[in-house]
Amino acid sequence: LVAEMERIGLKRCQAIPSVGHPVVYGEWLEAGEDKPTVLIYAHYDVQPVDPIELWETPPFEPDVRDNRLYARGVIDDKCGVWFNLKALESMLAATGTLPVNVKICFEGEEETGSPNVVPVIKEHKELFAADLMLVSDGGSRPEMPIYISAARGVIDGEVVVTGPWHDVHSGLYGGIVHNPVHMVGKIIGAFHDDEGRIRIPGFYDDVRPLSPAAFEEMNAQEGEARSSFMEDARVKNFWGVPEYTFMERATAQPTLDVTGVYGGYQGEGMKTIIPARAGFKATMRLVVDQDPEETAQKFVDFVKGFATDTLDIEVTIRSASAAVQMLDEGPAVEAIHRAFEATWGKQARILRSGGSIPILGTFQRELGIPMANLGFGVGENGHAPNEFYMLEFVQQYLDTGIHFYYYLAELMQGNGETAAREES
């Protein structure tokens, strides 16, 4: 990435080291002081490929089938990296200049909560300072361009329950040694009531009700979203707290989900044991005003409340990030609408996202940069086998990116920094 940015003409290109994966940085600041400075964010890391046996072709050997590009990360989020670099390269090659000042921030830990990126941002605040942050994660549907106005925060945690020092015979020790798998099931079963409400004390205390305008806008997509999600998930019915609409549950309410459970014998046939160890992994999605550290502690306290003198319970919080509210009006959003109108023939639909981009909360808290979303993905299976990008949208979306930067320069002409502050 550093070499590619240098090749297309960006300056100060470097891989800033961290305890984990480096943060890739580059800049081009020659548009002039009266032009806004845009910090472009995307991530170059990807989801694990598991289960590998479901991939029709090797996940890291890109394959084109039926005008689709299949490869791990192709829509989440290597397209966010690639389209921005190609848009910048196109403008520099054609004109020798860019319409706005640009800084690049490509990170490599988004899928694991960006734990080692936070210190980099705090240490290099001046380097990353900008008038606007363009978040290039996510994308659009084939029939509809999409603008994400909000993203939930996320907490990743793991619980490990330990009993005997090794697996023991269930015939000899059953009924006298506490089974760690039983405790795991008890804890998981206590997280929700029968309708899906989270039963951790105080979990909902800071949840902010939606404004009437936001509620109306969100629920205008209720029927279409239900159909789309139903088709994608292929479930018979949805589940969740009945007093909230489908879209509220999917994007505007917090969640707690167990993402993996382990313990005991997993092979064929039977093995008569009481396992020594069992555990589970969980994620919580947070909404605006929920403090990630406080919410994580409520989770820890709840799980620790199951402690006994017969088992050890260990809780680890791996990452915790806040929800993010992006711009939903102003020059940057207008520039995105105009770009889509010029290249797709329609403005973007404004939607809230149920997903998370963990590092964005740190950018908002530490740098105070207003944010807008222009994701470049059009495809499916972002966190699943056989992830693909629909190649018919490559030229169209590249044009969208180029149009956006020129419209942004026009709409934020003058004091870019002041304009961005007024938007925020």
Coordinates of C-alpha atoms in Angstrom, one line a residue:
L1 CA 0.0 0.0 0.0
V2 CA 2.8 2.4 0.8
A3 CA 4.5 1.7 -2.5
E4 CA 1.2 2.1 -4.4
M5 CA 0.5 5.5 -2.8
E6 CA 4.0 6.6 -3.6
R7 CA 3.6 5.4 -7.2
I8 CA 0.4 7.5 -7.8
G9 CA 1.9 10.6 -6.4
L10 CA 1.0 10.9 -2.7
K11 CA 3.5 12.3 -0.2
R12 CA 4.9 11.2 3.3
C13 CA 3.7 7.7 2.6
Q14 CA 4.5 5.4 5.5
A15 CA 3.5 2.4 7.6
I16 CA 3.2 3.8 11.2
P17 CA 4.1 0.9 13.5
S18 CA 1.9 -0.2 16.4
V19 CA 1.9 -3.1 18.8
G20 CA -0.2 -4.9 16.2
H21 CA -0.6 -4.2 12.5
P22 CA 0.7 -0.9 11.1
V23 CA -1.5 2.1 10.2
V24 CA -0.8 3.1 6.6
Y25 CA -0.6 6.9 6.0
G26 CA -0.1 9.2 3.0
E27 CA -1.1 12.7 2.1
W28 CA -1.5 15.2 -0.7
L29 CA -1.9 18.7 0.7
E30 CA -1.4 20.9 -2.4
A31 CA -4.9 21.9 -3.2
G32 CA -4.6 25.1 -1.2
E33 CA -5.6 26.4 2.3
D34 CA -9.0 27.4 1.1
K35 CA -9.8 23.8 0.2
P36 CA -11.0 21.2 2.8
T37 CA -8.7 18.5 4.0
V38 CA -10.3 15.0 3.8
L39 CA -9.1 12.1 6.0
I40 CA -9.9 8.9 4.0
Y41 CA -10.5 5.9 6.2
A42 CA -10.7 2.2 5.2
H43 CA -9.3 -1.0 6.5
Y44 CA -7.0 -3.6 4.8
D45 CA -7.6 -6.5 7.2
V46 CA -10.3 -9.1 6.6
Q47 CA -12.5 -11.7 8.3
P48 CA -11.3 -15.2 8.9
V49 CA -12.1 -17.6 6.0
D50 CA -13.7 -20.3 8.2
P51 CA -15.4 -22.5 7.3
I52 CA -12.9 -23.0 4.5
E53 CA -14.6 -26.1 3.1
L54 CA -17.6 -24.0 1.9
W55 CA -15.4 -21.8 -0.4
E56 CA -15.8 -22.8 -4.1
T57 CA -12.3 -21.4 -4.9
P58 CA -9.4 -20.5 -2.6
P59 CA -10.3 -17.4 -0.7
F60 CA -7.0 -15.6 -1.3
E61 CA -6.8 -16.5 -5.0
P62 CA -9.3 -14.1 -6.6
D63 CA -11.5 -15.8 -9.1
V64 CA -14.0 -14.2 -11.7
R65 CA -17.2 -16.1 -12.3
D66 CA -20.4 -14.7 -13.8
N67 CA -19.0 -11.2 -13.8
R68 CA -18.3 -11.5 -10.0
L69 CA -14.9 -11.2 -8.4
Y70 CA -14.7 -13.8 -5.6
A71 CA -12.1 -13.4 -2.8
R72 CA -11.9 -12.8 0.9
G73 CA -12.1 -9.1 1.7
V74 CA -13.2 -8.0 -1.8
I75 CA -16.2 -6.0 -0.4
D76 CA -15.1 -5.8 3.2
D77 CA -13.1 -3.7 2.9
K78 CA -10.4 -3.9 0.2
C79 CA -12.7 -2.1 -2.2
G80 CA -12.7 0.9 0.2
V81 CA -8.9 1.0 -0.1
W82 CA -8.8 0.3 -3.8
F83 CA -11.5 2.6 -5.1
N84 CA -10.1 5.6 -3.2
L85 CA -6.6 5.0 -4.5
K86 CA -7.8 4.6 -8.0
A87 CA -9.9 7.8 -7.8
L88 CA -6.9 9.7 -6.6
E89 CA -4.7 8.2 -9.2
S90 CA -7.2 9.0 -12.0
M91 CA -7.4 12.7 -10.9
L92 CA -3.7 13.1 -10.5
A93 CA -2.9 11.4 -13.8
A94 CA -5.5 13.5 -15.7
T95 CA -4.9 16.9 -14.2
G96 CA -1.7 16.7 -12.0
T97 CA -3.7 17.9 -9.0
L98 CA -6.6 17.1 -6.7
P99 CA -9.6 19.2 -5.9
V100 CA -9.2 18.8 -2.2
N101 CA -6.4 18.1 0.3
V102 CA -6.2 14.5 1.2
K103 CA -4.8 12.4 4.0
I104 CA -5.0 8.6 4.1
C105 CA -5.6 6.3 7.1
F106 CA -5.8 2.6 6.2
E107 CA -5.7 0.3 9.3
G108 CA -5.3 -3.4 9.7
E109 CA -7.3 -4.3 12.9
E110 CA -10.9 -3.2 12.2
E111 CA -12.2 -6.8 12.3
T112 CA -10.7 -7.3 15.8
G113 CA -11.8 -4.0 17.3
S114 CA -8.7 -1.9 16.4
P115 CA -7.1 -2.3 19.9
N116 CA -3.6 -1.3 18.8
V117 CA -4.8 1.6 16.5
V118 CA -6.1 3.7 19.4
P119 CA -2.6 4.6 20.7
V120 CA -1.5 5.5 17.2
I121 CA -4.4 8.0 16.8
K122 CA -3.7 9.5 20.2
E123 CA 0.0 9.9 19.5
H124 CA -0.4 11.4 16.0
K125 CA -3.4 13.7 16.5
E126 CA -1.9 16.5 14.4
L127 CA -1.0 14.1 11.6
F128 CA -4.6 12.9 11.3
A129 CA -6.3 16.3 11.8
A130 CA -8.7 17.1 9.0
D131 CA -11.9 19.0 8.2
L132 CA -13.8 15.9 7.3
M133 CA -13.4 12.1 7.7
L134 CA -14.6 10.0 4.8
V135 CA -15.4 6.5 6.0
S136 CA -15.1 4.1 3.1
D137 CA -16.6 1.0 4.7
G138 CA -19.8 -0.6 3.6
G139 CA -21.5 0.1 0.2
S140 CA -24.7 0.0 -1.8
R141 CA -27.3 -2.4 -3.2
P142 CA -27.3 -3.0 -6.9
E143 CA -30.6 -1.1 -7.2
M144 CA -30.0 1.6 -4.6
P145 CA -27.0 3.7 -3.5
I146 CA -26.8 3.9 0.3
Y147 CA -25.4 6.5 2.8
I148 CA -24.8 5.2 6.3
S149 CA -25.7 7.9 8.9
A150 CA -24.9 6.0 12.1
A151 CA -23.1 2.9 13.3
R152 CA -23.4 1.0 16.5
G153 CA -20.5 0.5 18.9
V154 CA -19.2 -3.0 19.8
I155 CA -17.8 -4.9 22.7
D156 CA -16.0 -8.2 22.2
G157 CA -15.7 -10.5 25.2
E158 CA -14.9 -14.1 26.1
V159 CA -15.9 -16.2 29.1
V160 CA -13.9 -19.2 30.3
V161 CA -15.2 -21.6 32.9
T162 CA -12.7 -24.1 34.5
G163 CA -13.4 -27.1 36.7
P164 CA -11.1 -30.1 37.2
W165 CA -7.5 -29.8 36.1
H166 CA -8.2 -32.3 33.3
D167 CA -11.2 -34.1 31.8
V168 CA -12.5 -36.7 34.2
H169 CA -14.6 -39.9 33.9
S170 CA -18.3 -39.0 34.0
G171 CA -19.2 -42.3 35.5
L172 CA -16.8 -41.8 38.4
Y173 CA -17.2 -38.0 38.9
G174 CA -20.7 -37.3 37.6
G175 CA -22.8 -35.8 40.3
I176 CA -19.8 -34.7 42.4
V177 CA -17.8 -32.5 40.1
H178 CA -19.4 -29.4 38.8
N179 CA -19.5 -29.5 35.0
P180 CA -18.1 -26.3 33.3
V181 CA -20.4 -26.8 30.2
H182 CA -23.4 -26.7 32.4
M183 CA -22.3 -23.4 33.9
V184 CA -21.7 -22.0 30.4
G185 CA -25.2 -23.0 29.4
K186 CA -26.7 -21.4 32.6
I187 CA -24.9 -18.1 32.0
I188 CA -25.9 -17.9 28.3
G189 CA -29.5 -18.8 29.2
A190 CA -29.7 -15.9 31.6
F191 CA -28.7 -13.2 29.1
H192 CA -32.2 -12.7 27.6
D193 CA -35.8 -13.2 28.6
D194 CA -38.1 -15.2 26.2
E195 CA -38.8 -12.1 24.0
G196 CA -35.1 -11.1 23.7
R197 CA -34.7 -8.4 26.3
I198 CA -31.2 -8.3 27.8
R199 CA -31.4 -9.0 31.5
I200 CA -28.1 -7.5 32.6
P201 CA -28.9 -4.9 35.2
G202 CA -28.6 -1.3 33.9
F203 CA -27.9 -2.4 30.3
Y204 CA -30.5 -0.1 28.8
D205 CA -30.1 2.8 31.2
D206 CA -28.3 5.2 28.7
V207 CA -30.2 4.2 25.5
R208 CA -31.4 7.4 23.9
P209 CA -34.9 7.3 22.3
L210 CA -34.9 8.2 18.5
S211 CA -36.2 11.6 17.5
P212 CA -39.6 11.5 15.7
A213 CA -37.9 12.5 12.4
A214 CA -35.2 9.7 12.7
F215 CA -37.9 7.2 13.7
E216 CA -40.0 8.1 10.7
E217 CA -37.1 8.0 8.3
M218 CA -35.8 4.7 9.6
N219 CA -39.2 2.9 9.5
A220 CA -40.0 4.1 6.0
Q221 CA -37.7 1.2 5.0
E222 CA -39.3 -1.4 7.3
G223 CA -41.0 -3.6 4.7
E224 CA -38.2 -3.5 2.2
A225 CA -35.6 -4.2 4.8
R226 CA -37.5 -7.1 6.3
S227 CA -37.8 -8.7 2.9
S228 CA -34.1 -8.2 2.1
F229 CA -32.9 -9.5 5.5
M230 CA -35.3 -12.5 5.3
E231 CA -34.1 -13.5 1.9
D232 CA -30.4 -13.1 2.9
A233 CA -30.7 -15.0 6.2
R234 CA -33.3 -17.5 5.0
V235 CA -35.0 -17.8 8.3
K236 CA -38.7 -18.5 8.8
N237 CA -39.3 -15.7 11.3
F238 CA -37.4 -12.9 13.0
W239 CA -37.0 -12.7 16.8
G240 CA -36.7 -9.9 19.3
V241 CA -38.4 -7.5 21.7
P242 CA -41.9 -7.0 20.3
E243 CA -42.4 -3.4 21.3
Y244 CA -39.7 -2.3 18.9
T245 CA -40.0 -2.3 15.1
F246 CA -37.8 -4.6 13.0
M247 CA -35.6 -1.6 12.0
E248 CA -35.3 -0.4 15.6
R249 CA -34.1 -3.9 16.7
A250 CA -31.7 -4.1 13.7
T251 CA -30.1 -0.7 14.0
A252 CA -31.2 1.5 16.9
Q253 CA -31.3 -0.9 19.9
P254 CA -28.4 -2.5 21.7
T255 CA -27.8 -6.3 21.4
L256 CA -26.0 -9.1 23.1
D257 CA -25.1 -12.2 21.0
V258 CA -23.1 -15.3 21.8
T259 CA -20.9 -15.9 18.7
G260 CA -19.3 -19.1 19.7
V261 CA -19.5 -21.9 22.3
Y262 CA -16.9 -24.5 23.1
G263 CA -16.3 -27.3 25.6
G264 CA -16.3 -31.1 25.9
Y265 CA -15.9 -33.8 23.3
Q266 CA -16.6 -32.7 19.7
G267 CA -15.7 -35.8 17.7
E268 CA -17.8 -38.6 16.4
G269 CA -19.5 -41.0 18.8
M270 CA -19.4 -40.6 22.6
K271 CA -16.8 -39.8 25.2
T272 CA -17.9 -40.2 28.8
I273 CA -16.2 -37.2 30.4
I274 CA -16.8 -34.2 32.4
P275 CA -14.7 -31.6 30.6
A276 CA -12.2 -29.5 32.4
R277 CA -12.9 -26.4 30.6
A278 CA -15.7 -24.6 28.6
G279 CA -16.4 -21.2 27.4
F280 CA -18.0 -18.8 24.9
K281 CA -17.4 -15.7 22.9
A282 CA -19.9 -12.8 22.8
T283 CA -20.4 -9.4 21.2
M284 CA -22.6 -6.5 22.3
R285 CA -23.7 -3.8 19.9
L286 CA -24.1 -0.4 21.5
V287 CA -26.1 2.7 20.5
V288 CA -25.4 6.4 21.0
D289 CA -24.8 7.5 24.7
Q290 CA -24.0 3.9 25.9
D291 CA -20.5 4.1 27.4
P292 CA -18.5 1.1 26.1
E293 CA -16.3 0.8 29.3
E294 CA -19.3 1.0 31.6
T295 CA -21.4 -1.4 29.6
A296 CA -18.5 -3.9 29.4
Q297 CA -18.2 -3.7 33.2
K298 CA -21.9 -4.4 33.6
F299 CA -21.4 -7.6 31.5
V300 CA -18.4 -8.6 33.6
D301 CA -20.2 -8.1 36.8
F302 CA -23.3 -10.1 35.6
V303 CA -21.2 -13.1 34.5
K304 CA -19.1 -12.9 37.7
G305 CA -22.3 -13.1 39.6
F306 CA -22.5 -16.8 38.7
A307 CA -19.3 -17.5 40.7
T308 CA -19.2 -20.6 42.9
D309 CA -16.6 -22.3 45.0
T310 CA -16.7 -25.3 42.6
L311 CA -15.7 -23.5 39.3
D312 CA -13.5 -20.7 38.2
I313 CA -15.1 -18.1 35.9
E314 CA -12.8 -15.8 33.9
V315 CA -14.1 -12.9 31.8
T316 CA -11.9 -11.1 29.2
I317 CA -13.0 -7.9 27.3
R318 CA -10.9 -7.8 24.1
S319 CA -12.2 -4.5 22.7
A320 CA -14.9 -1.9 23.5
S321 CA -15.9 1.0 21.2
A322 CA -18.6 3.6 21.1
A323 CA -21.4 4.1 18.7
V324 CA -20.9 6.8 16.0
Q325 CA -23.3 9.4 14.6
M326 CA -22.2 10.6 11.2
L327 CA -23.4 13.7 9.3
D328 CA -26.9 13.5 7.8
E329 CA -27.0 16.9 6.1
G330 CA -24.6 19.7 5.0
P331 CA -22.1 20.2 2.2
A332 CA -20.4 16.7 2.6
V333 CA -23.7 14.8 2.4
E334 CA -24.9 17.0 -0.4
A335 CA -21.7 16.2 -2.3
I336 CA -22.3 12.5 -1.9
H337 CA -25.9 12.9 -3.1
R338 CA -24.8 14.8 -6.1
A339 CA -22.1 12.3 -7.0
F340 CA -24.6 9.4 -6.8
E341 CA -27.2 11.4 -8.8
A342 CA -24.5 12.0 -11.5
T343 CA -23.4 8.4 -11.7
W344 CA -26.3 6.2 -10.5
G345 CA -29.1 8.5 -11.6
K346 CA -30.5 8.8 -8.0
Q347 CA -29.6 10.1 -4.6
A348 CA -28.4 7.9 -1.8
R349 CA -30.8 6.4 0.6
I350 CA -29.9 7.4 4.2
L351 CA -29.8 4.4 6.5
R352 CA -28.5 3.5 10.0
S353 CA -26.2 0.6 10.3
G354 CA -26.5 -2.2 12.8
G355 CA -22.8 -3.0 12.3
S356 CA -19.8 -1.3 13.8
I357 CA -16.5 0.4 12.8
P358 CA -14.7 0.4 16.2
I359 CA -12.0 3.0 15.7
L360 CA -14.5 5.7 14.6
G361 CA -15.4 6.5 18.2
T362 CA -11.8 7.2 19.0
F363 CA -11.5 9.6 16.0
Q364 CA -14.6 11.5 17.1
R365 CA -13.5 11.6 20.8
E366 CA -9.9 12.4 20.2
L367 CA -10.0 14.6 17.1
G368 CA -13.5 15.8 16.9
I369 CA -13.7 15.3 13.1
P370 CA -17.2 15.3 11.5
M371 CA -17.7 12.1 9.5
A372 CA -19.4 11.1 6.2
N373 CA -19.8 7.7 4.7
L374 CA -18.9 6.7 1.1
G375 CA -18.6 2.9 1.0
F376 CA -17.8 1.2 -2.3
G377 CA -19.0 -2.3 -1.8
V378 CA -21.6 -3.9 -4.1
G379 CA -21.8 -7.7 -3.5
E380 CA -22.5 -10.2 -0.9
N381 CA -21.1 -12.6 1.7
G382 CA -18.8 -10.0 3.4
H383 CA -18.4 -12.2 6.6
A384 CA -19.1 -15.5 4.9
P385 CA -17.6 -18.0 2.4
N386 CA -17.6 -17.0 -1.2
E387 CA -17.5 -13.2 -0.7
F388 CA -17.9 -11.5 -4.1
Y389 CA -17.9 -8.1 -5.8
M390 CA -20.3 -7.4 -8.7
L391 CA -17.8 -6.2 -11.4
E392 CA -20.5 -4.3 -13.4
F393 CA -20.3 -1.6 -10.7
V394 CA -16.5 -1.0 -10.8
Q395 CA -16.5 1.8 -13.4
Q396 CA -19.7 3.3 -12.1
Y397 CA -18.5 3.5 -8.5
L398 CA -15.1 4.8 -9.5
D399 CA -16.9 7.6 -11.2
T400 CA -18.9 8.2 -8.1
G401 CA -15.7 8.7 -6.0
I402 CA -14.2 11.1 -8.5
H403 CA -17.4 13.1 -8.7
F404 CA -17.6 13.3 -4.9
Y405 CA -14.2 14.9 -4.5
Y406 CA -15.0 17.6 -7.1
Y407 CA -18.4 18.3 -5.6
L408 CA -16.9 18.5 -2.1
A409 CA -14.4 21.1 -3.2
E410 CA -17.2 23.1 -4.8
L411 CA -19.6 22.9 -1.9
M412 CA -16.9 23.5 0.8
Q413 CA -15.2 26.3 -1.1
G414 CA -13.6 28.9 1.2
N415 CA -12.7 27.9 4.7
G416 CA -13.1 24.2 4.7
E417 CA -12.3 23.8 8.4
T418 CA -15.1 26.3 9.4
A419 CA -17.6 24.7 7.0
A420 CA -16.9 21.3 8.5
R421 CA -17.3 22.6 12.1
E422 CA -20.6 24.2 11.1
E423 CA -21.8 20.8 9.7
S424 CA -20.9 19.0 12.9

